[in-house]
């Protein structure tokens, strides 16, 4: 009989908790025999042991596409097959796995369970030629009782995995489509009277400080089980309700766990118990009675070599990186993670929104017709996924909310899921974003709401819902941005603006940046050059390109500037100048005081350290601010800054002593005033060899700079263009929906990517060389009139040259500028950059919290940020001076007072033309931008664009800088 395609499984055991145990376990990970068939109806005989021609070896866990069998494919929303639920294509790649399993002689003769932690997409199992069951629900465990078909000694395990199944319609989760047994598999020997399931109920009463503990057990034959927690003096039968005075609660900041054990006469299960209550009180989301502020990230499981087959070392690396960058929460987008990850969240301290393995986003492209969420025939599949999620993960104190899934529309099956979860575990609030009524959610959740809307929501003054009853209820709910600040490419910008709103409005409980990591797959060109591939790099006909590269980490888990910015914005210790005088230190933790940090200061003049010391650390409670006196400092001449860092006073499990959890700066001595524009020239410019000489600078007849000192220069002229960021490009679906053209489209419409420079006048006036140009694009009358005034500057004529630039917009300028400044080409031998300004990393108008004013040095290569998709990068703002040097000298550039600096081996046009970093080839020039500024970054690749305040609007502008040739003294 043909299986009902709407059913989620056949002969699968009831879901239960993921448990460690001393019962027998036979690991089935390792090498399996494997063969890929083109269709589900052309698989191998389940009795075939895989030894014939055409079979190969494949590791478990793994995805077969990453081992040479087929290719990965990426789509964000679109299903990669015709939308005809529940049917899937006849051409359905199907993997056949074979493994001989030798049962140990001492293997128990009672029940044996075959468990898979995750198989994508449909798994069908035979033991010794007899089918034992099948299941869907790729990122959830499934178990089969194989006792009746096992025999002593050798047993043949045959597994058939289909790439597409009816379940695929529920798994359209903005990720690579990858198939196979990608999590562990094992045989579990279940002893008579063993422990089948455990439910830990461990709450905390914030008013009394008492813990409420009950551990329920399901045992074979109803065998008695006993709970022991030695540290608490607990030794009671399972199921007994206990009130324990004076327990230490669990939180992400102080993840206190008590080791316990549940045992019967035949099995022992270790437990890690955290006393924690998640609740909604007075319209706020609280943990242990305190308002919870998510400083979170969305995390797909990903490794550039193994896809979603993620090992424990990678999970731990993620947790440690999150903790070290001040992240306190994870939304498990868009499926439950490997259970070991949740154990690590328990241990190291991260709040978790545990999301069910559900997304039907592709139905939006067919106007939600036949969406499974509102089709009762899919009810069993929805409930199955909900039950398997909650039963598996409910014992983790880190899990503070359940999420029904993601972008699955609305409908009766979601309501059924919510009711089912509440019946199993009423102790946690529910989350679901895609229904604006919040009918099945205990929080009001949104994606990518701009700051202006977040402020309205914070005041409970948002746009009303059409249903008055739903509107009234929704306004009482806490608000969470389950996705915001799209971290695609260079960005996101505007994080500080969001954080200020989260802290201002108690209703706003923070959110989760999209997302944790770029999903670039490690790939190589024909000559072996390594790069990270994205959609379209693997021959997909339908794909969503670079949209898979939208994380705070690069694929190799190197933190991006976006993660450094997030860490600074959400830092739990905030240090800033106090109003009037002094240093304001604010405790932004939710639970901890500040006795675990040390405040250290350094005083720097022009970036050089002058003095250092330590400030007294106030034992501030969460939310409190103390104003500390500025320490007695030595007198300084030159621009001086006091930097104060909050460092861990002792080792933590996630970072060593000295790790910085917050920093701030105080200007002690301002810079000297800048000489005004238009001062008479001390040394006159002269005509020379058909061109002009101005101090150490030589110009051609058109007034273009050609040499300064001994350095050959490729001009120095107005530049308005930058290689578009992913956020500049925007989201094509938003533009198609009439939500406004992207910044890139606006820029291209007036030709900012193809500007022409016309020289209108070159003259000597009052000892200066004055060059006037007209900068515009073909087919438009929108233009810039630019006046360059060059004067010799310094004690001697050959010391330096000063440039004063005046820019006047002409025509109907209605769009912001990508950048405003100057560009020049210098010899490639200049490889080292030393600067006094902000650093050490890049920064932009709406992304600069992570940098500080100081003196820094880097190679040109180190100034670059290697985004998976090449784009504008590497800008250093507020540069007072910079020296670009090589073996034979170099050039010093001084801002009057500051400039933005970018230096790289290729032009913006070459950067824009490259699809991958390895396509950028260094030439014989170093291309340098010296800017007034650039427009902000925003996150318009999926979210809002830059705030109006961070956009660089055309206006009459005057700026100045000074150039000095540097000579190496041998």
PDB file of C-alpha atoms in Angstrom, residues 216-310:
ATOM      1  CA  UNK A 216       9.607  12.933  36.048  1.00  0.00           C
ATOM      2  CA  UNK A 217      10.695   9.640  34.546  1.00  0.00           C
ATOM      3  CA  UNK A 218       9.228   7.112  32.149  1.00  0.00           C
ATOM      4  CA  UNK A 219      10.753   3.710  32.835  1.00  0.00           C
ATOM      5  CA  UNK A 220      10.452   0.257  31.393  1.00  0.00           C
ATOM      6  CA  UNK A 221       7.707  -1.654  33.144  1.00  0.00           C
ATOM      7  CA  UNK A 222       7.178   1.295  35.501  1.00  0.00           C
ATOM      8  CA  UNK A 223      10.412   0.485  37.357  1.00  0.00           C
ATOM      9  CA  UNK A 224      11.141   2.829  40.263  1.00  0.00           C
ATOM     10  CA  UNK A 225      13.660   5.595  39.581  1.00  0.00           C
ATOM     11  CA  UNK A 226      15.515   7.759  42.051  1.00  0.00           C
ATOM     12  CA  UNK A 227      16.866  11.300  41.758  1.00  0.00           C
ATOM     13  CA  UNK A 228      20.103  12.318  43.444  1.00  0.00           C
ATOM     14  CA  UNK A 229      21.597  15.817  43.491  1.00  0.00           C
ATOM     15  CA  UNK A 230      24.431  15.530  46.034  1.00  0.00           C
ATOM     16  CA  UNK A 231      25.250  19.240  46.205  1.00  0.00           C
ATOM     17  CA  UNK A 232      21.682  19.985  47.274  1.00  0.00           C
ATOM     18  CA  UNK A 233      21.308  16.951  49.518  1.00  0.00           C
ATOM     19  CA  UNK A 234      18.574  15.554  47.271  1.00  0.00           C
ATOM     20  CA  UNK A 235      17.916  11.815  47.243  1.00  0.00           C
ATOM     21  CA  UNK A 236      14.250  11.221  46.446  1.00  0.00           C
ATOM     22  CA  UNK A 237      12.036   9.126  44.187  1.00  0.00           C
ATOM     23  CA  UNK A 238      11.455  10.484  40.704  1.00  0.00           C
ATOM     24  CA  UNK A 239       8.322  12.591  40.450  1.00  0.00           C
ATOM     25  CA  UNK A 240       8.570  14.071  43.944  1.00  0.00           C
ATOM     26  CA  UNK A 241       8.011  17.853  44.098  1.00  0.00           C
ATOM     27  CA  UNK A 242      10.730  19.679  46.043  1.00  0.00           C
ATOM     28  CA  UNK A 243      11.180  23.235  47.276  1.00  0.00           C
ATOM     29  CA  UNK A 244      14.879  23.957  47.805  1.00  0.00           C
ATOM     30  CA  UNK A 245      15.728  27.197  49.607  1.00  0.00           C
ATOM     31  CA  UNK A 246      18.742  29.256  48.632  1.00  0.00           C
ATOM     32  CA  UNK A 247      19.607  27.716  45.274  1.00  0.00           C
ATOM     33  CA  UNK A 248      21.681  29.680  42.772  1.00  0.00           C
ATOM     34  CA  UNK A 249      19.632  30.356  39.643  1.00  0.00           C
ATOM     35  CA  UNK A 250      20.783  29.692  36.097  1.00  0.00           C
ATOM     36  CA  UNK A 251      21.190  32.593  33.688  1.00  0.00           C
ATOM     37  CA  UNK A 252      23.248  33.255  30.577  1.00  0.00           C
ATOM     38  CA  UNK A 253      25.497  35.521  32.647  1.00  0.00           C
ATOM     39  CA  UNK A 254      25.882  33.089  35.548  1.00  0.00           C
ATOM     40  CA  UNK A 255      25.114  29.632  34.119  1.00  0.00           C
ATOM     41  CA  UNK A 256      24.931  27.761  37.395  1.00  0.00           C
ATOM     42  CA  UNK A 257      24.318  24.035  36.912  1.00  0.00           C
ATOM     43  CA  UNK A 258      23.855  21.344  39.546  1.00  0.00           C
ATOM     44  CA  UNK A 259      25.023  17.839  38.680  1.00  0.00           C
ATOM     45  CA  UNK A 260      22.459  15.168  39.360  1.00  0.00           C
ATOM     46  CA  UNK A 261      21.626  11.613  38.424  1.00  0.00           C
ATOM     47  CA  UNK A 262      18.470   9.697  37.736  1.00  0.00           C
ATOM     48  CA  UNK A 263      18.802   5.946  38.201  1.00  0.00           C
ATOM     49  CA  UNK A 264      16.890   2.712  38.159  1.00  0.00           C
ATOM     50  CA  UNK A 265      18.319  -0.662  39.012  1.00  0.00           C
ATOM     51  CA  UNK A 266      19.474  -1.116  35.403  1.00  0.00           C
ATOM     52  CA  UNK A 267      20.328   2.352  34.033  1.00  0.00           C
ATOM     53  CA  UNK A 268      21.832   5.636  35.166  1.00  0.00           C
ATOM     54  CA  UNK A 269      21.250   8.982  33.436  1.00  0.00           C
ATOM     55  CA  UNK A 270      23.358  12.031  34.389  1.00  0.00           C
ATOM     56  CA  UNK A 271      21.518  15.352  34.598  1.00  0.00           C
ATOM     57  CA  UNK A 272      22.690  18.964  34.585  1.00  0.00           C
ATOM     58  CA  UNK A 273      20.005  20.965  36.356  1.00  0.00           C
ATOM     59  CA  UNK A 274      19.620  24.710  36.044  1.00  0.00           C
ATOM     60  CA  UNK A 275      17.004  26.503  38.134  1.00  0.00           C
ATOM     61  CA  UNK A 276      15.398  28.990  35.775  1.00  0.00           C
ATOM     62  CA  UNK A 277      11.929  30.444  35.241  1.00  0.00           C
ATOM     63  CA  UNK A 278      10.966  32.120  31.955  1.00  0.00           C
ATOM     64  CA  UNK A 279       7.778  34.147  32.187  1.00  0.00           C
ATOM     65  CA  UNK A 280       5.842  37.107  30.893  1.00  0.00           C
ATOM     66  CA  UNK A 281       4.885  39.541  33.624  1.00  0.00           C
ATOM     67  CA  UNK A 282       3.411  43.023  33.275  1.00  0.00           C
ATOM     68  CA  UNK A 283       3.995  42.908  29.528  1.00  0.00           C
ATOM     69  CA  UNK A 284       7.685  42.056  29.889  1.00  0.00           C
ATOM     70  CA  UNK A 285       9.633  38.919  29.090  1.00  0.00           C
ATOM     71  CA  UNK A 286      11.497  37.933  32.238  1.00  0.00           C
ATOM     72  CA  UNK A 287      13.949  35.286  33.339  1.00  0.00           C
ATOM     73  CA  UNK A 288      14.063  34.664  37.075  1.00  0.00           C
ATOM     74  CA  UNK A 289      11.982  37.791  37.623  1.00  0.00           C
ATOM     75  CA  UNK A 290      14.332  40.126  35.736  1.00  0.00           C
ATOM     76  CA  UNK A 291      13.616  41.764  32.395  1.00  0.00           C
ATOM     77  CA  UNK A 292      15.457  39.920  29.650  1.00  0.00           C
ATOM     78  CA  UNK A 293      17.234  41.811  26.867  1.00  0.00           C
ATOM     79  CA  UNK A 294      18.289  39.599  23.982  1.00  0.00           C
ATOM     80  CA  UNK A 295      21.662  40.519  22.529  1.00  0.00           C
ATOM     81  CA  UNK A 296      21.269  37.731  20.069  1.00  0.00           C
ATOM     82  CA  UNK A 297      22.206  36.158  16.776  1.00  0.00           C
ATOM     83  CA  UNK A 298      20.457  33.782  14.419  1.00  0.00           C
ATOM     84  CA  UNK A 299      22.512  30.638  13.916  1.00  0.00           C
ATOM     85  CA  UNK A 300      22.272  28.122  11.128  1.00  0.00           C
ATOM     86  CA  UNK A 301      24.477  25.092  11.598  1.00  0.00           C
ATOM     87  CA  UNK A 302      27.302  25.426   9.106  1.00  0.00           C
ATOM     88  CA  UNK A 303      30.877  24.485   8.337  1.00  0.00           C
ATOM     89  CA  UNK A 304      32.542  25.429   5.024  1.00  0.00           C
ATOM     90  CA  UNK A 305      33.742  21.862   4.446  1.00  0.00           C
ATOM     91  CA  UNK A 306      30.984  19.747   5.982  1.00  0.00           C
ATOM     92  CA  UNK A 307      27.825  21.855   5.638  1.00  0.00           C
ATOM     93  CA  UNK A 308      25.335  21.082   8.414  1.00  0.00           C
ATOM     94  CA  UNK A 309      27.344  18.077   9.584  1.00  0.00           C
ATOM     95  CA  UNK A 310      28.896  20.092  12.405  1.00  0.00           C
TER      96      UNK A 310
END
